[in-house]
Amino acid sequence: MRRLNSHQYHVAFDQWQQILATAAIVFISWSFAPFSYAVGVSGTHFNAHMGMLFLYEFLIAYSLVLLLKHRFQAPLAWPLLGLSALCAVAGFITTPLVMLLLLLLPLFTGLLTWPTLQLQNELGLFTCGALLMLTVPVGVAYTSLHFISWEIVTYLLPVMTTTWCFWTPFFMPRSNRRALVMLVALLSLLISLLSHPLRWPILAAGLISLGWWLFTMYKKTPEPSLLLTCITQMLVIVFTYWS
């Protein structure tokens, strides 16, 4: 019995390590794009709001990883989402528009856990991707640049399309409809990559995305490893925004 309990403890500890590592990778993915834009703008500077934004961002990432890992049934995600909302209020109460924008993501993430709303499908996926682009990266860009423009939003489009492309298997069970959504998501990602200058990192990002899509489409298991999926997404984002 002691051996069994010890084994269960190590399995649980390994799972928490994996969830923490996955959340850190998601955090890097969301942060890399806006910072790559901000460092190229003269007059960029960072202030005290950035600390609260980073904490907000990591709490959201951890919550989403928990939900995707446990099929949207993770009670711990709720207090983490509540803390992320408090970070948004505490850090941006003097800029109500940004604060309200940031509050949309924990609110919607909480709604994903309600089966009656039926958001664990392509509607939830596309909405989640759009909100991720319009909250975390836009918040980082605003905090460092103190302005938002459509140029920045367009620049951040691959953050949304990579979320659509790589997170589809975790929002939808394997089916013909999922295959269609994955194809649409892949095409959206490849098109969004063309909004950036065509050079070898963009080609590498496209090839990695295509390779992952083929691997996932023909893999026999219902869904791929979340950790490996997030690592692949991070590589695509890094290559896309490589300067």
XYZ file of C-alpha atoms in Angstrom, residues 34-164:
131
model
C 3.897 42.178 -28.216
C 7.429 42.575 -26.862
C 8.890 41.963 -30.313
C 6.751 44.867 -31.521
C 7.415 47.116 -28.527
C 11.213 46.890 -28.661
C 11.140 48.258 -32.206
C 9.261 51.418 -31.205
C 11.250 54.376 -29.952
C 10.267 55.698 -26.563
C 9.218 52.306 -25.241
C 9.339 52.035 -21.475
C 7.861 49.728 -18.900
C 6.165 50.740 -15.662
C 4.690 49.273 -12.495
C 1.608 48.023 -14.332
C 3.748 45.387 -16.058
C 4.165 43.352 -12.863
C 0.414 43.041 -12.335
C -0.056 42.273 -16.004
C 2.514 39.477 -15.892
C 0.846 37.979 -12.809
C -2.562 38.264 -14.521
C -1.136 36.627 -17.622
C 0.425 33.694 -15.766
C -2.720 33.044 -13.710
C -4.808 32.968 -16.897
C -2.285 30.666 -18.580
C -2.260 28.301 -15.601
C -6.074 28.269 -15.464
C -6.423 27.490 -19.155
C -3.808 24.743 -19.013
C -5.653 23.155 -16.086
C -8.942 23.297 -17.976
C -7.515 21.907 -21.214
C -5.661 19.185 -19.293
C -8.755 18.085 -17.368
C -11.417 18.562 -20.057
C -12.687 21.842 -18.575
C -13.333 20.270 -15.145
C -10.731 21.786 -12.801
C -12.110 23.439 -9.616
C -8.737 25.066 -8.898
C -9.138 27.167 -12.057
C -11.912 29.237 -10.461
C -9.879 30.855 -7.639
C -7.003 31.419 -10.068
C -9.360 33.198 -12.458
C -10.661 35.277 -9.545
C -7.097 36.282 -8.635
C -6.378 37.196 -12.271
C -9.437 39.466 -12.266
C -8.186 41.137 -9.072
C -4.815 41.715 -10.755
C -6.567 43.387 -13.692
C -8.506 45.677 -11.359
C -5.530 46.467 -9.097
C -3.146 47.138 -11.959
C -5.398 49.047 -14.343
C -8.088 50.760 -12.283
C -6.771 54.106 -13.566
C -7.270 52.941 -17.172
C -10.835 51.561 -17.129
C -10.914 50.627 -20.814
C -7.876 48.353 -20.522
C -9.164 46.971 -17.221
C -12.530 46.028 -18.710
C -10.809 44.457 -21.711
C -8.601 42.335 -19.452
C -11.597 41.244 -17.362
C -13.249 39.694 -20.424
C -10.754 36.816 -20.558
C -11.180 35.404 -17.013
C -14.933 35.869 -17.364
C -15.083 33.917 -20.609
C -12.654 31.270 -19.319
C -14.982 30.702 -16.380
C -17.948 30.369 -18.748
C -16.088 27.628 -20.636
C -16.562 25.323 -17.645
C -20.378 25.489 -17.810
C -21.619 22.546 -19.952
C -25.065 24.131 -20.379
C -23.525 27.019 -22.349
C -22.042 24.557 -24.873
C -18.833 26.518 -25.431
C -16.536 23.492 -25.589
C -16.645 23.515 -29.391
C -15.531 25.641 -32.328
C -17.482 28.656 -31.022
C -15.626 28.546 -27.717
C -12.322 27.945 -29.504
C -12.650 30.880 -31.903
C -13.878 33.211 -29.148
C -11.063 32.143 -26.834
C -8.441 32.758 -29.534
C -9.843 36.194 -30.333
C -9.951 37.205 -26.662
C -6.397 35.961 -26.096
C -5.199 38.243 -28.884
C -7.233 41.241 -27.707
C -6.442 40.991 -23.996
C -3.039 39.620 -23.005
C -0.864 40.746 -25.980
C -2.770 43.994 -26.471
C -2.470 44.662 -22.732
C 1.289 44.091 -22.882
C 1.569 46.348 -25.936
C -0.480 49.103 -24.304
C 1.463 48.913 -21.032
C 4.789 49.299 -22.826
C 3.761 51.713 -25.604
C 0.801 53.541 -24.003
C -1.221 53.400 -27.203
C -3.085 50.835 -29.305
C -3.581 50.938 -33.074
C -4.972 48.628 -35.718
C -1.399 48.064 -36.852
C -0.653 46.423 -33.494
C -3.821 44.303 -33.647
C -2.957 43.138 -37.164
C 0.584 42.385 -36.042
C -0.818 40.141 -33.288
C -3.142 38.111 -35.554
C -0.920 34.972 -35.485
C -1.408 34.817 -31.696
C -5.105 34.219 -32.385
C -4.685 31.868 -35.341
C -2.059 29.707 -33.606
C -4.511 29.286 -30.722
C -7.192 28.167 -33.178
